[in-house]
Amino acid sequence: MPFPPTGPGSATRESSFDRDERGRHVSGVDHERADGPAASRNELGGTVHGPSVQAGTVHGGIHFSVRQPDNTVVPWQLPPGPPMVNRRRELDALSRLRHDNGTIALLSGLPGVGKTTLALAWLRELGEAFPDGRLYADLRGHGGDRPALSSEIVGGFLRAFGVPADQVPHAPAEQLGLYRSLTARRRLAVLLDDAATAAQVRPLLPAGPNVTVVTSRSRLSGLLVDGGVPIHLEPLDRQAAVELLAATMNDRRVDEEPVQAGELVDLCARLPLAVQVAAARLAARPTRPITTMVRAMADERGRLNALALDGDHTVRAALDVSYRDLPELSALLYRGLGVHPGPDFGPIVAAAVLGARAVPDPEEAARSVLESLLDRNLITEATDGRYRFHDLIRLHAVAELSDRPSPEQDDAVRAMLDHYLATATRAEEILEPQHRSLARDYADDGVPYVEFADEKEALAWLEAHRVTLVAAIRTADDAGLHSVAWQLTDALWPLFLRGKYLADARSAHVIGLRAARACADSAAESRMLTSGGLCESSAGGHAEALRMFTDAIRVCVDSGDAIGAARARNYTGLALLRLGRLDEAAEAFREAEIRCRALGDDRPAALARFNRADVALRSGRLDRALEHAEAARSELARLGDAYNAARARALIGRALSGSARPDQAERHLVAALDVLRDHSARVEVAHVLTALGETAALQGRPERARELYTEALDLYDAVRAPAAEDVRARLRDLGPPG
C-alpha cells in the first residue's frame, strides 16, 4: 500500500478553475504559488468548466463534433439486498399500484422494519419491465449527517445516464429540467431511500411512466398530491419472524427449540433488523442453544434508555449482546467507523482506523475484519466493495465509542480524515499537478491511501466519494482540526473544478478560509481566498469574488509574497472584466504584467498581456488588441505554452476580422484551430469557429459561414454557454439556407 508525501510541492505551480474539457486554461490567468488557482470566462462571456472527458470525434478540415449524452448507458445502481421472508401481502399491494401513468410507492415504518429490503425485493421482482435501468439514492434522512440535497442526487443521476460531467448544468432548475427530459424517454425504476421530507423527494421524481419507491420513517403525506400511495410496514408476525431467524441461522436449532425461538423474536419485537442481528450471533456459535440468547437479551433490556429512538430498544439489546462478543480488532473497527464522515466506507479507510494493529497487510486485515462484522449483520454491503451501517447500528457504535477514552475517539477521526486527505492529494497530483504546491500535514507517517493508474481513475474516485469528502471537511472543522480542514478543501480543487459542484465548493471554502486563518497560515489563507473567489465568480458572485481577490492581495503583501500579490492582481482584473468594468480591468492586467515581469515571473506576465489584448478587443481598440496579442503569442510560444499561444493567435485573427482583413484573419484562425483541436479545447474551438464564420460572411460565403456557426452552436449548447445566443442571432441574420 502506498503512502503519501508529507512535504510541500514544487515552488512553481499553476491551475485554472474555468477551463476547457481537458483542463487547459480558458483565459490568460494562472496561479503558481500560494494564492489560488486561476479562472476565466470565454471571450463571449460564458463560464467554462472542464472535467476530464473526451470531447468527441474530430473530423477532417475544421469540423468538430460534440459527444451527446450516451443513450446506451443503462444505470443499475441498486445495492444488494438481505433475505426477506413473508412480505407477500406488501409485495402484492405494491404490484397493484403499477399503472401506465407511473407509480410512486411510499414505504414507511419503524427503523429496522425492512422498508429498503422490501423495496429492493419488489424492484428485482419486476424483472425486465424497466429495461432502461434502476436508479438508487440514499437521501440520508436519518443517518446523522445532513440530509442529501436534491441537486446532489440529480447531478449523480445525470452522470449515471452518461451525461459528461462538463455538460451537467450549474443551476438546480436546469439540472432538474434535463433530468426530467431524460427520464421521460426511458422506462426506469427509482429507489429513493431514507427520505426526510416530501420536499426533499419531490424534485427527484422522474418524468414518464416510471416506478418510484420512496422509503422513510415518516409517511410523507405531502407526496399524496403527487400521486404517491402510502404503504405502512408493521413488524413481522411471529411465524414470519421465526422463519427469518431460521433462514439466517441456517441450521436446525429453530426446529429443535421452537418455543425459545418464539421468545427470542418477541424480545426483538419482530423487527427484521434485530432478528437478523440476534440470528447472526447465534450462527457464529453453532453449539449454543437459543435459550442462551434469550437470557442475554432479557438481561440487556434494562440498559436501553441511553439509545431510545422510536422502536429501537430491541435493536439495542441485540447489539449490546453481539458487541460484547466481538474480538478486539472487530470491536475497535466497529466503534471507529461509527464516526466515519460519510455514508459508506471501504477497506482502506478501515485499515486507517486499525492503524499499526493491522499488519503485515493492512488492507487485507481490514477486509477480513469488515467481513466478520458483515457476517454478524453489524454492517451491510453497499456497492463497489464498500460497506455501510444501518443508521441505528451506527448510533450504537457511536455510543460505544463515546464510552471509550478520548484518545481513541480522536485517533479514529484523525486516521479517517488523514486517509481522505492523502487520497484526495494523490488525485490532485494526477489531475492538477500545477495546483499541488502547499504542504500536507498528517498525524503519522504511513497514512494508507488509494493509488490511481490515470486521470480517469482519480476523477472517478473523487466523484464516487464526494459526499464523504465534503462531510470530512465539516468533521475536521467540528473537531478543531484546522490544518486538515483547509488542506482537504485545497486538495478537492480538481473535483470542484471539473465537476462544477459550486455549492459544495463554496461551503468548503468558507470552512477552509476560517481554518487557514485559525492556523495563521498566510499561504493557505491566500489560496482559500483566490480559489474561493473563483467559486464565487463562477456562481455569478463577481462582486464578492473581487472582494476576496483584493483580500488575497493584502494577505500576500503583508506576508511578503510579492509574486502571489502580482498574480492576485490578475484575478482582480478577471472579476472587474466580468463586472463590465473594462477600464479598471485593463489597468489591473497592466499592473499584473509589470509586476510579474519585474519579478522574473515571465509566463504569468505573458498571460496578463493576453488578458490586456482581450480587454482591448472587447473595447473596440483593434490595433491595441493586435499589439498585445502578438506580444503575448510570441512570449508564450517561447516559453513552450503552445495552447495559450494558440489562443493568442486566435485573438489576433478575431482582431484582424474586425479590421476587415478577412484573408489574414482566416490564416491565423485556422492555424490556431489546428492546435486547439489537438487539445480538445471545446469552447475555444467554438470561439474560433465563430470567428471563422464571421470571416466567411465578410468574404461573401454565407453557406460556409452557416456551416461554421452551426458547429460552433453545437459546442456552445453542449456546455450551455451564453455565447450560443450570439451565434443563433448570426444564423438568423444569414437568412434561410440557399
Tab-separated table of N, CA, C and O in Angstrom, residues 240-347:
chain	number	residue	atom	x	y	z
A	240	ALA	N	-43.472	-15.364	10.678
A	240	ALA	CA	-42.522	-14.831	9.699
A	240	ALA	C	-41.196	-14.486	10.368
A	240	ALA	O	-40.115	-14.699	9.790
A	241	ALA	N	-41.265	-13.933	11.574
A	241	ALA	CA	-40.025	-13.592	12.277
A	241	ALA	C	-39.225	-14.843	12.602
A	241	ALA	O	-37.983	-14.854	12.501
A	242	VAL	N	-39.907	-15.917	13.008
A	242	VAL	CA	-39.210	-17.178	13.289
A	242	VAL	C	-38.601	-17.734	12.005
A	242	VAL	O	-37.485	-18.274	12.007
A	243	GLU	N	-39.325	-17.613	10.884
A	243	GLU	CA	-38.784	-18.071	9.602
A	243	GLU	C	-37.507	-17.295	9.239
A	243	GLU	O	-36.535	-17.875	8.743
A	244	LEU	N	-37.515	-15.989	9.491
A	244	LEU	CA	-36.325	-15.186	9.214
A	244	LEU	C	-35.175	-15.613	10.122
A	244	LEU	O	-34.014	-15.695	9.686
A	245	LEU	N	-35.476	-15.893	11.397
A	245	LEU	CA	-34.452	-16.367	12.324
A	245	LEU	C	-33.835	-17.665	11.817
A	245	LEU	O	-32.607	-17.819	11.779
A	246	ALA	N	-34.677	-18.588	11.374
A	246	ALA	CA	-34.193	-19.880	10.892
A	246	ALA	C	-33.374	-19.721	9.612
A	246	ALA	O	-32.323	-20.359	9.449
A	247	ALA	N	-33.846	-18.869	8.702
A	247	ALA	CA	-33.135	-18.684	7.432
A	247	ALA	C	-31.766	-18.071	7.658
A	247	ALA	O	-30.793	-18.427	6.978
A	248	THR	N	-31.663	-17.161	8.616
A	248	THR	CA	-30.381	-16.511	8.878
A	248	THR	C	-29.425	-17.455	9.595
A	248	THR	O	-28.223	-17.481	9.301
A	249	MET	N	-29.931	-18.229	10.542
A	249	MET	CA	-29.065	-19.173	11.265
A	249	MET	C	-28.654	-20.351	10.380
A	249	MET	O	-27.556	-20.878	10.498
A	250	ASN	N	-29.598	-20.813	9.541
A	250	ASN	CA	-29.321	-21.882	8.572
A	250	ASN	C	-28.865	-23.169	9.253
A	250	ASN	O	-27.890	-23.802	8.833
A	251	ASP	N	-29.557	-23.542	10.329
A	251	ASP	CA	-29.312	-24.842	10.946
A	251	ASP	C	-30.632	-25.329	11.543
A	251	ASP	O	-31.695	-24.778	11.252
A	252	ARG	N	-30.608	-26.351	12.380
A	252	ARG	CA	-31.839	-26.988	12.867
A	252	ARG	C	-32.261	-26.500	14.246
A	252	ARG	O	-33.217	-27.019	14.817
A	253	ARG	N	-31.581	-25.522	14.813
A	253	ARG	CA	-31.887	-25.164	16.200
A	253	ARG	C	-33.284	-24.577	16.368
A	253	ARG	O	-33.916	-24.758	17.415
A	254	VAL	N	-33.784	-23.883	15.367
A	254	VAL	CA	-35.150	-23.342	15.482
A	254	VAL	C	-36.153	-24.484	15.567
A	254	VAL	O	-37.114	-24.432	16.360
A	255	ASP	N	-35.949	-25.523	14.769
A	255	ASP	CA	-36.849	-26.679	14.842
A	255	ASP	C	-36.728	-27.384	16.186
A	255	ASP	O	-37.721	-27.909	16.725
A	256	GLU	N	-35.515	-27.393	16.729
A	256	GLU	CA	-35.293	-28.100	17.984
A	256	GLU	C	-35.762	-27.292	19.190
A	256	GLU	O	-36.079	-27.872	20.241
A	257	GLU	N	-35.790	-25.957	19.076
A	257	GLU	CA	-36.196	-25.096	20.197
A	257	GLU	C	-37.265	-24.091	19.732
A	257	GLU	O	-37.068	-22.882	19.771
A	258	PRO	N	-38.403	-24.572	19.278
A	258	PRO	CA	-39.410	-23.660	18.719
A	258	PRO	C	-39.934	-22.650	19.736
A	258	PRO	O	-40.187	-21.486	19.387
A	259	VAL	N	-40.091	-23.074	20.991
A	259	VAL	CA	-40.606	-22.138	22.000
A	259	VAL	C	-39.592	-21.022	22.236
A	259	VAL	O	-39.938	-19.832	22.280
A	260	GLN	N	-38.343	-21.403	22.416
A	260	GLN	CA	-37.311	-20.393	22.653
A	260	GLN	C	-37.135	-19.474	21.442
A	260	GLN	O	-36.870	-18.278	21.591
A	261	ALA	N	-37.307	-20.030	20.233
A	261	ALA	CA	-37.217	-19.192	19.031
A	261	ALA	C	-38.321	-18.137	19.039
A	261	ALA	O	-38.087	-16.955	18.704
A	262	GLY	N	-39.513	-18.538	19.425
A	262	GLY	CA	-40.607	-17.569	19.508
A	262	GLY	C	-40.337	-16.497	20.550
A	262	GLY	O	-40.620	-15.306	20.333
A	263	GLU	N	-39.786	-16.905	21.693
A	263	GLU	CA	-39.457	-15.924	22.731
A	263	GLU	C	-38.392	-14.937	22.238
A	263	GLU	O	-38.456	-13.735	22.522
A	264	LEU	N	-37.417	-15.456	21.500
A	264	LEU	CA	-36.339	-14.591	21.017
A	264	LEU	C	-36.872	-13.544	20.043
A	264	LEU	O	-36.528	-12.357	20.149
A	265	VAL	N	-37.700	-13.944	19.084
A	265	VAL	CA	-38.197	-12.948	18.123
A	265	VAL	C	-39.132	-11.958	18.812
A	265	VAL	O	-39.212	-10.789	18.415
A	266	ASP	N	-39.818	-12.390	19.867
A	266	ASP	CA	-40.637	-11.439	20.624
A	266	ASP	C	-39.757	-10.408	21.322
A	266	ASP	O	-40.090	-9.214	21.378
A	267	LEU	N	-38.643	-10.875	21.890
A	267	LEU	CA	-37.708	-9.933	22.506
A	267	LEU	C	-37.154	-8.941	21.476
A	267	LEU	O	-36.806	-7.811	21.814
A	268	CYS	N	-37.076	-9.357	20.217
A	268	CYS	CA	-36.628	-8.486	19.122
A	268	CYS	C	-37.771	-7.658	18.558
A	268	CYS	O	-37.569	-6.941	17.561
A	269	ALA	N	-38.947	-7.725	19.192
A	269	ALA	CA	-40.138	-7.008	18.727
A	269	ALA	C	-40.463	-7.354	17.280
A	269	ALA	O	-41.163	-6.614	16.591
A	270	ARG	N	-39.953	-8.478	16.819
A	270	ARG	CA	-40.175	-8.982	15.464
A	270	ARG	C	-39.738	-7.989	14.391
A	270	ARG	O	-40.234	-8.018	13.269
A	271	LEU	N	-38.791	-7.124	14.771
A	271	LEU	CA	-38.172	-6.236	13.778
A	271	LEU	C	-37.115	-7.032	13.014
A	271	LEU	O	-36.229	-7.638	13.630
A	272	PRO	N	-37.162	-7.054	11.692
A	272	PRO	CA	-36.189	-7.851	10.932
A	272	PRO	C	-34.742	-7.542	11.283
A	272	PRO	O	-33.915	-8.456	11.373
A	273	LEU	N	-34.396	-6.263	11.461
A	273	LEU	CA	-33.009	-5.921	11.763
A	273	LEU	C	-32.565	-6.571	13.063
A	273	LEU	O	-31.479	-7.171	13.143
A	274	ALA	N	-33.369	-6.468	14.101
A	274	ALA	CA	-32.996	-7.054	15.390
A	274	ALA	C	-32.944	-8.572	15.312
A	274	ALA	O	-32.049	-9.213	15.885
A	275	VAL	N	-33.900	-9.172	14.589
A	275	VAL	CA	-33.908	-10.630	14.444
A	275	VAL	C	-32.640	-11.100	13.747
A	275	VAL	O	-31.998	-12.082	14.164
A	276	GLN	N	-32.232	-10.390	12.691
A	276	GLN	CA	-31.055	-10.813	11.942
A	276	GLN	C	-29.770	-10.629	12.750
A	276	GLN	O	-28.846	-11.442	12.654
A	277	VAL	N	-29.694	-9.562	13.536
A	277	VAL	CA	-28.512	-9.369	14.377
A	277	VAL	C	-28.403	-10.505	15.401
A	277	VAL	O	-27.336	-11.082	15.610
A	278	ALA	N	-29.523	-10.832	16.039
A	278	ALA	CA	-29.503	-11.919	17.020
A	278	ALA	C	-29.176	-13.248	16.355
A	278	ALA	O	-28.387	-14.056	16.876
A	279	ALA	N	-29.758	-13.484	15.175
A	279	ALA	CA	-29.517	-14.751	14.477
A	279	ALA	C	-28.065	-14.872	14.047
A	279	ALA	O	-27.487	-15.969	14.091
A	280	ALA	N	-27.477	-13.769	13.616
A	280	ALA	CA	-26.082	-13.819	13.176
A	280	ALA	C	-25.169	-14.204	14.324
A	280	ALA	O	-24.189	-14.946	14.141
A	281	ARG	N	-25.464	-13.693	15.517
A	281	ARG	CA	-24.626	-14.049	16.664
A	281	ARG	C	-24.747	-15.543	16.971
A	281	ARG	O	-23.751	-16.215	17.257
A	282	LEU	N	-25.976	-16.071	16.896
A	282	LEU	CA	-26.164	-17.498	17.133
A	282	LEU	C	-25.503	-18.337	16.040
A	282	LEU	O	-24.930	-19.398	16.315
A	283	ALA	N	-25.581	-17.860	14.790
A	283	ALA	CA	-24.975	-18.619	13.691
A	283	ALA	C	-23.470	-18.750	13.872
A	283	ALA	O	-22.866	-19.748	13.448
A	284	ALA	N	-22.860	-17.751	14.509
A	284	ALA	CA	-21.416	-17.801	14.741
A	284	ALA	C	-21.062	-18.763	15.869
A	284	ALA	O	-19.878	-19.047	16.081
A	285	ARG	N	-22.074	-19.251	16.612
A	285	ARG	CA	-21.855	-20.177	17.732
A	285	ARG	C	-22.811	-21.364	17.589
A	285	ARG	O	-23.827	-21.447	18.279
A	286	PRO	N	-22.500	-22.255	16.679
A	286	PRO	CA	-23.466	-23.313	16.332
A	286	PRO	C	-23.771	-24.293	17.450
A	286	PRO	O	-24.753	-25.036	17.361
A	287	THR	N	-22.968	-24.314	18.523
A	287	THR	CA	-23.238	-25.274	19.603
A	287	THR	C	-24.080	-24.679	20.720
A	287	THR	O	-24.507	-25.405	21.620
A	288	ARG	N	-24.313	-23.369	20.693
A	288	ARG	CA	-25.077	-22.747	21.778
A	288	ARG	C	-26.569	-22.852	21.521
A	288	ARG	O	-27.040	-22.596	20.418
A	289	PRO	N	-27.339	-23.167	22.528
A	289	PRO	CA	-28.790	-23.204	22.352
A	289	PRO	C	-29.374	-21.791	22.262
A	289	PRO	O	-28.781	-20.818	22.727
A	290	ILE	N	-30.537	-21.696	21.662
A	290	ILE	CA	-31.206	-20.401	21.510
A	290	ILE	C	-31.513	-19.794	22.877
A	290	ILE	O	-31.507	-18.573	23.051
A	291	THR	N	-31.749	-20.621	23.851
A	291	THR	CA	-32.127	-20.110	25.167
A	291	THR	C	-31.057	-19.204	25.780
A	291	THR	O	-31.369	-18.288	26.546
A	292	THR	N	-29.778	-19.422	25.423
A	292	THR	CA	-28.733	-18.539	25.960
A	292	THR	C	-28.895	-17.124	25.412
A	292	THR	O	-28.671	-16.139	26.126
A	293	MET	N	-29.298	-17.012	24.166
A	293	MET	CA	-29.529	-15.692	23.574
A	293	MET	C	-30.765	-15.045	24.181
A	293	MET	O	-30.800	-13.832	24.413
A	294	VAL	N	-31.768	-15.860	24.486
A	294	VAL	CA	-32.982	-15.322	25.115
A	294	VAL	C	-32.635	-14.722	26.473
A	294	VAL	O	-33.073	-13.613	26.810
A	295	ARG	N	-31.835	-15.427	27.279
A	295	ARG	CA	-31.464	-14.904	28.592
A	295	ARG	C	-30.636	-13.625	28.458
A	295	ARG	O	-30.841	-12.652	29.192
A	296	ALA	N	-29.689	-13.613	27.510
A	296	ALA	CA	-28.846	-12.424	27.336
A	296	ALA	C	-29.669	-11.217	26.909
A	296	ALA	O	-29.475	-10.105	27.410
A	297	MET	N	-30.602	-11.410	25.977
A	297	MET	CA	-31.453	-10.306	25.525
A	297	MET	C	-32.310	-9.788	26.672
A	297	MET	O	-32.479	-8.576	26.850
A	298	ALA	N	-32.839	-10.697	27.466
A	298	ALA	CA	-33.686	-10.279	28.576
A	298	ALA	C	-32.889	-9.463	29.584
A	298	ALA	O	-33.372	-8.456	30.123
A	299	ASP	N	-31.638	-9.842	29.827
A	299	ASP	CA	-30.797	-9.105	30.767
A	299	ASP	C	-30.467	-7.703	30.249
A	299	ASP	O	-30.335	-6.757	31.034
A	300	GLU	N	-30.283	-7.555	28.951
A	300	GLU	CA	-29.883	-6.271	28.384
A	300	GLU	C	-31.030	-5.262	28.320
A	300	GLU	O	-30.793	-4.067	28.172
A	301	ARG	N	-32.262	-5.709	28.417
A	301	ARG	CA	-33.388	-4.793	28.197
A	301	ARG	C	-33.422	-3.674	29.227
A	301	ARG	O	-34.000	-2.621	28.985
A	302	GLY	N	-32.769	-3.859	30.371
A	302	GLY	CA	-32.747	-2.792	31.359
A	302	GLY	C	-31.779	-1.673	31.022
A	302	GLY	O	-31.748	-0.658	31.714
A	303	ARG	N	-30.956	-1.834	29.952
A	303	ARG	CA	-29.932	-0.845	29.610
A	303	ARG	C	-30.271	-0.062	28.352
A	303	ARG	O	-29.401	0.506	27.712
A	304	LEU	N	-31.557	0.007	27.997
A	304	LEU	CA	-31.901	0.514	26.673
A	304	LEU	C	-32.172	2.009	26.623
A	304	LEU	O	-32.201	2.585	25.540
A	305	ASN	N	-32.391	2.664	27.731
A	305	ASN	CA	-32.829	4.057	27.677
A	305	ASN	C	-31.804	4.988	27.051
A	305	ASN	O	-32.164	6.033	26.511
A	306	ALA	N	-30.529	4.621	27.111
A	306	ALA	CA	-29.493	5.510	26.582
A	306	ALA	C	-29.598	5.705	25.082
A	306	ALA	O	-29.103	6.688	24.542
A	307	LEU	N	-30.276	4.792	24.392
A	307	LEU	CA	-30.351	4.901	22.939
A	307	LEU	C	-31.784	4.708	22.465
A	307	LEU	O	-32.036	4.073	21.461
A	308	ALA	N	-32.733	5.268	23.160
A	308	ALA	CA	-34.127	5.128	22.767
A	308	ALA	C	-34.396	5.967	21.526
A	308	ALA	O	-34.151	7.154	21.505
A	309	LEU	N	-34.885	5.324	20.468
A	309	LEU	CA	-35.223	6.017	19.234
A	309	LEU	C	-36.325	5.228	18.552
A	309	LEU	O	-36.106	4.162	18.004
A	310	ASP	N	-37.525	5.793	18.555
A	310	ASP	CA	-38.680	5.099	18.005
A	310	ASP	C	-38.741	3.687	18.596
A	310	ASP	O	-38.878	3.527	19.785
A	311	GLY	N	-38.578	2.668	17.762
A	311	GLY	CA	-38.722	1.294	18.248
A	311	GLY	C	-37.423	0.552	18.364
A	311	GLY	O	-37.410	-0.666	18.222
A	312	ASP	N	-36.312	1.241	18.618
A	312	ASP	CA	-35.023	0.569	18.523
A	312	ASP	C	-34.521	-0.007	19.838
A	312	ASP	O	-33.392	-0.451	19.914
A	313	HIS	N	-35.371	-0.020	20.886
A	313	HIS	CA	-34.911	-0.614	22.143
A	313	HIS	C	-34.459	-2.056	21.945
A	313	HIS	O	-33.433	-2.485	22.471
A	314	THR	N	-35.236	-2.796	21.144
A	314	THR	CA	-34.881	-4.191	20.928
A	314	THR	C	-33.601	-4.314	20.125
A	314	THR	O	-32.814	-5.234	20.329
A	315	VAL	N	-33.393	-3.394	19.195
A	315	VAL	CA	-32.155	-3.424	18.434
A	315	VAL	C	-30.974	-3.205	19.368
A	315	VAL	O	-29.946	-3.883	19.272
A	316	ARG	N	-31.096	-2.270	20.293
A	316	ARG	CA	-30.005	-2.008	21.229
A	316	ARG	C	-29.688	-3.248	22.052
A	316	ARG	O	-28.516	-3.567	22.288
A	317	ALA	N	-30.709	-3.953	22.464
A	317	ALA	CA	-30.463	-5.163	23.242
A	317	ALA	C	-29.679	-6.182	22.423
A	317	ALA	O	-28.705	-6.775	22.898
A	318	ALA	N	-30.104	-6.388	21.175
A	318	ALA	CA	-29.402	-7.345	20.326
A	318	ALA	C	-27.982	-6.886	20.042
A	318	ALA	O	-27.038	-7.689	20.030
A	319	LEU	N	-27.818	-5.592	19.837
A	319	LEU	CA	-26.490	-5.073	19.532
A	319	LEU	C	-25.562	-5.167	20.732
A	319	LEU	O	-24.373	-5.476	20.587
A	320	ASP	N	-26.068	-4.859	21.914
A	320	ASP	CA	-25.228	-4.958	23.101
A	320	ASP	C	-24.695	-6.374	23.277
A	320	ASP	O	-23.510	-6.588	23.586
A	321	VAL	N	-25.576	-7.346	23.093
A	321	VAL	CA	-25.154	-8.736	23.247
A	321	VAL	C	-24.114	-9.099	22.191
A	321	VAL	O	-23.082	-9.718	22.479
A	322	SER	N	-24.364	-8.710	20.924
A	322	SER	CA	-23.439	-9.052	19.844
A	322	SER	C	-22.108	-8.317	19.997
A	322	SER	O	-21.038	-8.887	19.768
A	323	TYR	N	-22.167	-7.052	20.407
A	323	TYR	CA	-20.949	-6.250	20.520
A	323	TYR	C	-20.011	-6.816	21.579
A	323	TYR	O	-18.796	-6.870	21.393
A	324	ARG	N	-20.555	-7.263	22.696
A	324	ARG	CA	-19.718	-7.729	23.784
A	324	ARG	C	-18.943	-8.989	23.421
A	324	ARG	O	-17.976	-9.345	24.094
A	325	ASP	N	-19.365	-9.659	22.354
A	325	ASP	CA	-18.686	-10.891	21.965
A	325	ASP	C	-17.737	-10.693	20.778
A	325	ASP	O	-17.205	-11.658	20.251
A	326	LEU	N	-17.530	-9.433	20.369
A	326	LEU	CA	-16.643	-9.176	19.236
A	326	LEU	C	-15.185	-9.328	19.654
A	326	LEU	O	-14.796	-8.927	20.751
A	327	PRO	N	-14.339	-9.864	18.764
A	327	PRO	CA	-12.890	-9.834	19.023
A	327	PRO	C	-12.400	-8.386	19.106
A	327	PRO	O	-13.064	-7.451	18.657
A	328	GLU	N	-11.224	-8.206	19.643
A	328	GLU	CA	-10.723	-6.860	19.922
A	328	GLU	C	-10.673	-5.988	18.677
A	328	GLU	O	-11.144	-4.848	18.686
A	329	LEU	N	-10.092	-6.502	17.578
A	329	LEU	CA	-9.979	-5.691	16.369
A	329	LEU	C	-11.345	-5.359	15.783
A	329	LEU	O	-11.579	-4.255	15.292
A	330	SER	N	-12.257	-6.319	15.819
A	330	SER	CA	-13.599	-6.075	15.297
A	330	SER	C	-14.313	-5.004	16.112
A	330	SER	O	-14.976	-4.120	15.555
A	331	ALA	N	-14.172	-5.065	17.431
A	331	ALA	CA	-14.811	-4.062	18.285
A	331	ALA	C	-14.203	-2.683	18.046
A	331	ALA	O	-14.917	-1.668	17.992
A	332	LEU	N	-12.879	-2.636	17.889
A	332	LEU	CA	-12.208	-1.363	17.634
A	332	LEU	C	-12.687	-0.741	16.326
A	332	LEU	O	-12.997	0.453	16.258
A	333	LEU	N	-12.762	-1.563	15.274
A	333	LEU	CA	-13.188	-1.039	13.980
A	333	LEU	C	-14.663	-0.646	14.011
A	333	LEU	O	-15.049	0.380	13.435
A	334	TYR	N	-15.476	-1.444	14.661
A	334	TYR	CA	-16.905	-1.135	14.791
A	334	TYR	C	-17.086	0.236	15.437
A	334	TYR	O	-17.841	1.088	14.936
A	335	ARG	N	-16.398	0.489	16.532
A	335	ARG	CA	-16.525	1.783	17.209
A	335	ARG	C	-16.001	2.916	16.324
A	335	ARG	O	-16.640	3.966	16.184
A	336	GLY	N	-14.825	2.705	15.738
A	336	GLY	CA	-14.218	3.785	14.970
A	336	GLY	C	-15.026	4.179	13.761
A	336	GLY	O	-15.199	5.373	13.463
A	337	LEU	N	-15.546	3.207	13.034
A	337	LEU	CA	-16.311	3.519	11.834
A	337	LEU	C	-17.645	4.189	12.150
A	337	LEU	O	-18.277	4.759	11.259
A	338	GLY	N	-18.055	4.116	13.394
A	338	GLY	CA	-19.290	4.812	13.765
A	338	GLY	C	-19.223	6.310	13.522
A	338	GLY	O	-20.242	6.954	13.287
A	339	VAL	N	-18.018	6.893	13.583
A	339	VAL	CA	-17.874	8.333	13.361
A	339	VAL	C	-17.313	8.627	11.970
A	339	VAL	O	-16.825	9.728	11.710
A	340	HIS	N	-17.401	7.664	11.076
A	340	HIS	CA	-16.983	7.898	9.691
A	340	HIS	C	-17.801	9.045	9.106
A	340	HIS	O	-19.017	9.111	9.286
A	341	PRO	N	-17.156	9.968	8.386
A	341	PRO	CA	-17.864	11.176	7.957
A	341	PRO	C	-18.855	10.991	6.821
A	341	PRO	O	-19.604	11.916	6.508
A	342	GLY	N	-18.883	9.849	6.161
A	342	GLY	CA	-19.792	9.666	5.036
A	342	GLY	C	-20.661	8.445	5.187
A	342	GLY	O	-20.562	7.695	6.168
A	343	PRO	N	-21.520	8.196	4.206
A	343	PRO	CA	-22.496	7.116	4.335
A	343	PRO	C	-21.935	5.713	4.183
A	343	PRO	O	-22.517	4.759	4.686
A	344	ASP	N	-20.815	5.536	3.454
A	344	ASP	CA	-20.262	4.192	3.299
A	344	ASP	C	-18.738	4.255	3.348
A	344	ASP	O	-18.140	5.333	3.309
A	345	PHE	N	-18.123	3.108	3.457
A	345	PHE	CA	-16.677	3.067	3.682
A	345	PHE	C	-16.121	1.790	3.083
A	345	PHE	O	-16.839	0.812	2.856
A	346	GLY	N	-14.813	1.819	2.800
A	346	GLY	CA	-14.152	0.672	2.201
A	346	GLY	C	-13.008	0.163	3.049
A	346	GLY	O	-12.715	0.679	4.134
A	347	PRO	N	-12.304	-0.857	2.565
A	347	PRO	CA	-11.254	-1.490	3.365
A	347	PRO	C	-10.089	-0.572	3.707
A	347	PRO	O	-9.478	-0.724	4.774
